[in-house]
Amino acid sequence: MYILHIANKNYSSWSLRPWALLRARAIAFREELHFFDGQSNEVAFREFSPSARVPCLHDGATTVWDSLAIIEYLAEHHPDVWPVDSSARAWSRCACAEMHAGFAELRNQCSMNVGVRIRLHAPTERLRSDLRRLEELWSEGLRRFDGPWLAGPEFTAADAYFAPVAFRIQTYELPLDEPCRSYAGRLLGHPALRTWEAQALAETGRDEAHESAIPASGALLADLRARPSSTATAAA
């Protein structure tokens, strides 16, 4: 059975991508959850990941330590990871690669924090540019492949790859057109993402580095997470 090493569900957008795909496609795996802990992450995470980063997939003697590489590895064994149609499959790979390498301002100004609601400071022009490109990309996929998912009738890798963006849209109330907001709503309503969200909200730990991004991004409007436990460390 696959073993997927991930970090805090409230914060770890990269962990969410393969986790959501595995759950949505009903591929059996065991989750190993590790918590961010500041400077000690590198030491602790290197025990299971060569890069000391998450996610990391173990399959027997094989270790895959990059989110996009994990998806491609899974696709070698599970054909339904990518769309059946070759055109949709090529488009999906391009969309995932663009998300993997791009949208830097969206990541920087709107880090994933599932359990809070934030009113952004004035969005930068670079963030607006990322959002315009996101609308273009999502609109193209939904139009070309007839939805309801990004590359056709089934939830596939492209949907998993943009799942963290849906949480960012919810957290920061990002301005997108109605078709894109509807698609984000479908993502958030998928059983896999609903499970992830519930577990993220139940986490009692706070990571200082991620929490410090809140005032840098905007004003905290609501915190829906479980109250921090008295014994929780900065990363629990």
CSV table of C-alpha atoms in Angstrom, one decimal:
chain,number,residue,atom,x,y,z
A,1,MET,CA,0.0,0.0,0.0
A,2,TYR,CA,1.2,3.5,-0.7
A,3,ILE,CA,2.3,5.6,2.2
A,4,LEU,CA,1.8,9.4,1.8
A,5,HIS,CA,3.7,11.7,4.1
A,6,ILE,CA,2.0,15.1,4.5
A,7,ALA,CA,2.1,18.1,6.8
A,8,ASN,CA,-0.6,20.2,8.6
A,9,LYS,CA,-3.8,20.1,6.7
A,10,ASN,CA,-4.5,23.6,7.6
A,11,TYR,CA,-1.4,24.9,5.9
A,12,SER,CA,0.1,22.4,3.5
A,13,SER,CA,-1.2,23.1,0.0
A,14,TRP,CA,1.4,20.8,-1.6
A,15,SER,CA,0.3,17.9,0.6
A,16,LEU,CA,-3.3,18.4,-0.4
A,17,ARG,CA,-2.7,17.8,-4.1
A,18,PRO,CA,-1.8,14.1,-4.1
A,19,TRP,CA,-3.9,13.4,-1.0
A,20,ALA,CA,-7.1,14.7,-2.7
A,21,LEU,CA,-6.3,12.8,-5.9
A,22,LEU,CA,-5.8,9.5,-4.0
A,23,ARG,CA,-9.1,10.0,-2.0
A,24,ALA,CA,-11.1,11.2,-5.0
A,25,ARG,CA,-10.0,8.2,-7.2
A,26,ALA,CA,-10.4,5.7,-4.3
A,27,ILE,CA,-6.8,4.6,-4.5
A,28,ALA,CA,-5.8,2.9,-1.2
A,29,PHE,CA,-3.1,4.6,0.8
A,30,ARG,CA,-1.9,5.2,4.3
A,31,GLU,CA,-1.4,8.8,5.5
A,32,GLU,CA,1.5,9.8,7.7
A,33,LEU,CA,0.9,13.2,9.2
A,34,HIS,CA,3.9,15.3,10.3
A,35,PHE,CA,3.6,18.8,11.8
A,36,PHE,CA,5.6,21.9,10.9
A,37,ASP,CA,8.0,22.7,13.7
A,38,GLY,CA,10.1,25.6,12.5
A,39,GLN,CA,13.8,24.9,12.1
A,40,SER,CA,13.6,21.3,13.1
A,41,ASN,CA,11.5,20.4,10.0
A,42,GLU,CA,14.6,19.7,8.0
A,43,VAL,CA,15.9,17.1,10.4
A,44,ALA,CA,12.6,15.4,11.1
A,45,PHE,CA,11.3,15.5,7.5
A,46,ARG,CA,14.6,14.1,6.1
A,47,GLU,CA,13.8,10.8,7.9
A,48,PHE,CA,11.2,10.1,5.2
A,49,SER,CA,11.9,12.6,2.4
A,50,PRO,CA,15.2,13.2,0.6
A,51,SER,CA,14.4,16.9,0.2
A,52,ALA,CA,13.1,17.3,3.7
A,53,ARG,CA,9.8,18.5,2.1
A,54,VAL,CA,6.3,17.2,1.9
A,55,PRO,CA,4.5,15.5,0.3
A,56,CYS,CA,6.5,12.4,-0.1
A,57,LEU,CA,5.1,9.1,-1.4
A,58,HIS,CA,6.6,5.7,-0.5
A,59,ASP,CA,5.7,2.6,-2.5
A,60,GLY,CA,7.8,-0.3,-1.2
A,61,ALA,CA,11.4,0.6,-2.1
A,62,THR,CA,10.4,3.5,-4.3
A,63,THR,CA,10.3,7.1,-2.9
A,64,VAL,CA,8.7,10.0,-4.8
A,65,TRP,CA,9.3,13.4,-3.2
A,66,ASP,CA,7.6,15.9,-5.4
A,67,SER,CA,3.9,16.5,-5.8
A,68,LEU,CA,3.8,16.5,-9.6
A,69,ALA,CA,6.1,13.5,-9.7
A,70,ILE,CA,3.8,11.7,-7.3
A,71,ILE,CA,0.9,12.3,-9.7
A,72,GLU,CA,2.8,11.1,-12.7
A,73,TYR,CA,4.0,8.0,-10.7
A,74,LEU,CA,0.4,7.2,-9.7
A,75,ALA,CA,-0.7,7.7,-13.3
A,76,GLU,CA,1.7,4.9,-14.4
A,77,HIS,CA,-0.4,2.5,-12.2
A,78,HIS,CA,-3.8,4.1,-12.3
A,79,PRO,CA,-4.9,5.3,-15.8
A,80,ASP,CA,-7.8,7.3,-14.4
A,81,VAL,CA,-5.5,9.8,-12.8
A,82,TRP,CA,-5.5,11.8,-16.1
A,83,PRO,CA,-8.4,12.2,-18.5
A,84,VAL,CA,-9.0,9.5,-21.1
A,85,ASP,CA,-9.2,11.9,-23.9
A,86,SER,CA,-5.7,12.7,-25.2
A,87,SER,CA,-6.4,16.4,-25.8
A,88,ALA,CA,-7.8,16.8,-22.3
A,89,ARG,CA,-4.9,14.9,-20.9
A,90,ALA,CA,-2.3,17.1,-22.7
A,91,TRP,CA,-4.2,20.3,-21.5
A,92,SER,CA,-4.4,18.9,-17.9
A,93,ARG,CA,-0.6,18.3,-17.8
A,94,CYS,CA,0.1,21.8,-19.0
A,95,ALA,CA,-2.3,23.3,-16.4
A,96,CYS,CA,-0.8,21.3,-13.6
A,97,ALA,CA,2.8,22.2,-14.7
A,98,GLU,CA,1.7,25.9,-14.9
A,99,MET,CA,0.3,25.7,-11.4
A,100,HIS,CA,3.4,23.9,-10.1
A,101,ALA,CA,5.8,26.5,-11.4
A,102,GLY,CA,3.6,29.7,-11.6
A,103,PHE,CA,1.1,31.8,-9.8
A,104,ALA,CA,3.8,33.1,-7.5
A,105,GLU,CA,2.0,36.1,-6.2
A,106,LEU,CA,-1.1,34.1,-5.4
A,107,ARG,CA,1.0,31.8,-3.3
A,108,ASN,CA,2.9,34.7,-1.6
A,109,GLN,CA,0.1,37.0,-0.8
A,110,CYS,CA,-2.6,34.3,-0.2
A,111,SER,CA,-0.9,31.4,1.6
A,112,MET,CA,-3.2,28.5,2.3
A,113,ASN,CA,-4.8,28.7,5.7
A,114,VAL,CA,-8.0,26.6,5.6
A,115,GLY,CA,-9.5,27.6,8.9
A,116,VAL,CA,-9.5,31.4,8.8
A,117,ARG,CA,-11.2,34.2,6.8
A,118,ILE,CA,-9.1,37.2,5.8
A,119,ARG,CA,-9.8,40.5,4.2
A,120,LEU,CA,-6.8,41.3,2.0
A,121,HIS,CA,-4.9,44.5,2.0
A,122,ALA,CA,-5.0,46.1,-1.4
A,123,PRO,CA,-4.3,43.3,-3.9
A,124,THR,CA,-1.1,43.9,-5.9
A,125,GLU,CA,-1.2,44.2,-9.6
A,126,ARG,CA,0.7,41.0,-9.8
A,127,LEU,CA,-2.0,39.2,-7.8
A,128,ARG,CA,-4.6,40.6,-10.1
A,129,SER,CA,-2.6,39.3,-13.0
A,130,ASP,CA,-2.5,35.8,-11.4
A,131,LEU,CA,-6.2,35.9,-10.9
A,132,ARG,CA,-6.9,36.9,-14.5
A,133,ARG,CA,-4.7,34.0,-15.7
A,134,LEU,CA,-6.5,31.7,-13.3
A,135,GLU,CA,-9.9,32.7,-14.8
A,136,GLU,CA,-8.6,32.2,-18.3
A,137,LEU,CA,-7.2,28.8,-17.5
A,138,TRP,CA,-10.3,27.5,-15.6
A,139,SER,CA,-12.7,29.0,-18.2
A,140,GLU,CA,-10.9,27.3,-21.0
A,141,GLY,CA,-10.9,23.9,-19.4
A,142,LEU,CA,-14.6,24.1,-18.4
A,143,ARG,CA,-15.6,25.3,-21.8
A,144,ARG,CA,-13.4,22.9,-23.9
A,145,PHE,CA,-14.2,19.7,-22.0
A,146,ASP,CA,-17.8,20.4,-20.9
A,147,GLY,CA,-17.2,20.1,-17.1
A,148,PRO,CA,-18.3,19.8,-14.5
A,149,TRP,CA,-14.7,19.2,-13.6
A,150,LEU,CA,-11.7,21.0,-15.1
A,151,ALA,CA,-10.9,18.5,-17.8
A,152,GLY,CA,-14.3,16.7,-18.3
A,153,PRO,CA,-16.8,14.6,-16.4
A,154,GLU,CA,-14.4,13.1,-13.8
A,155,PHE,CA,-12.3,14.5,-11.0
A,156,THR,CA,-8.7,14.0,-12.2
A,157,ALA,CA,-5.2,15.3,-11.5
A,158,ALA,CA,-6.0,18.9,-12.7
A,159,ASP,CA,-8.8,19.2,-10.2
A,160,ALA,CA,-6.5,17.9,-7.4
A,161,TYR,CA,-3.8,20.3,-8.4
A,162,PHE,CA,-6.1,23.4,-8.1
A,163,ALA,CA,-7.8,22.2,-4.9
A,164,PRO,CA,-5.6,24.5,-2.7
A,165,VAL,CA,-6.6,27.4,-4.9
A,166,ALA,CA,-10.2,26.8,-4.0
A,167,PHE,CA,-9.4,27.0,-0.3
A,168,ARG,CA,-7.5,30.3,-1.0
A,169,ILE,CA,-10.6,31.7,-2.8
A,170,GLN,CA,-12.7,30.8,0.3
A,171,THR,CA,-10.2,32.2,2.8
A,172,TYR,CA,-9.5,35.5,1.1
A,173,GLU,CA,-12.8,35.9,-0.8
A,174,LEU,CA,-10.8,36.4,-4.0
A,175,PRO,CA,-12.7,38.2,-6.8
A,176,LEU,CA,-13.4,35.8,-9.7
A,177,ASP,CA,-16.1,35.5,-12.3
A,178,GLU,CA,-19.2,33.4,-11.6
A,179,PRO,CA,-18.2,30.3,-13.6
A,180,CYS,CA,-14.9,30.1,-11.8
A,181,ARG,CA,-16.4,30.7,-8.4
A,182,SER,CA,-18.9,27.9,-9.1
A,183,TYR,CA,-16.1,25.6,-10.0
A,184,ALA,CA,-14.3,26.5,-6.8
A,185,GLY,CA,-17.5,25.7,-5.0
A,186,ARG,CA,-17.7,22.3,-6.6
A,187,LEU,CA,-14.1,21.6,-5.6
A,188,LEU,CA,-14.8,22.6,-2.0
A,189,GLY,CA,-18.0,20.4,-2.0
A,190,HIS,CA,-16.2,17.3,-3.1
A,191,PRO,CA,-16.2,14.7,-0.4
A,192,ALA,CA,-12.4,14.5,-0.4
A,193,LEU,CA,-12.0,18.2,0.1
A,194,ARG,CA,-14.7,18.3,2.7
A,195,THR,CA,-12.9,15.6,4.7
A,196,TRP,CA,-9.6,17.5,4.4
A,197,GLU,CA,-11.3,20.7,5.6
A,198,ALA,CA,-12.9,19.1,8.6
A,199,GLN,CA,-9.6,17.6,9.7
A,200,ALA,CA,-7.8,20.9,9.1
A,201,LEU,CA,-10.3,22.7,11.3
A,202,ALA,CA,-9.8,20.1,14.0
A,203,GLU,CA,-6.0,20.7,14.3
A,204,THR,CA,-5.1,22.5,17.5
A,205,GLY,CA,-1.6,23.5,16.7
A,206,ARG,CA,-0.3,26.7,15.1
A,207,ASP,CA,2.9,27.2,13.2
A,208,GLU,CA,4.4,30.5,13.8
A,209,ALA,CA,5.7,31.0,10.3
A,210,HIS,CA,2.3,30.4,8.7
A,211,GLU,CA,0.4,32.4,11.3
A,212,SER,CA,2.7,35.4,10.7
A,213,ALA,CA,1.5,35.5,7.1
A,214,ILE,CA,-2.0,36.4,8.3
A,215,PRO,CA,-1.4,40.1,9.3
A,216,ALA,CA,1.0,40.4,6.4
A,217,SER,CA,-1.8,39.5,4.0
A,218,GLY,CA,-4.8,41.3,5.5
A,219,ALA,CA,-7.2,41.6,8.4
A,220,LEU,CA,-8.3,38.5,10.2
A,221,LEU,CA,-12.1,38.3,10.1
A,222,ALA,CA,-12.8,34.9,11.6
A,223,ASP,CA,-10.9,31.9,12.9
A,224,LEU,CA,-12.9,28.7,12.6
A,225,ARG,CA,-10.3,26.3,13.9
A,226,ALA,CA,-10.4,24.3,17.1
A,227,ARG,CA,-9.0,26.3,20.0
A,228,PRO,CA,-5.2,25.7,20.5
A,229,SER,CA,-4.6,23.1,23.2
A,230,SER,CA,-2.6,24.2,26.2
A,231,THR,CA,0.1,21.6,25.3
A,232,ALA,CA,0.3,22.5,21.6
A,233,THR,CA,3.6,23.6,20.4
A,234,ALA,CA,4.1,26.1,17.6
A,235,ALA,CA,3.8,23.3,15.1
A,236,ALA,CA,1.5,20.7,16.7
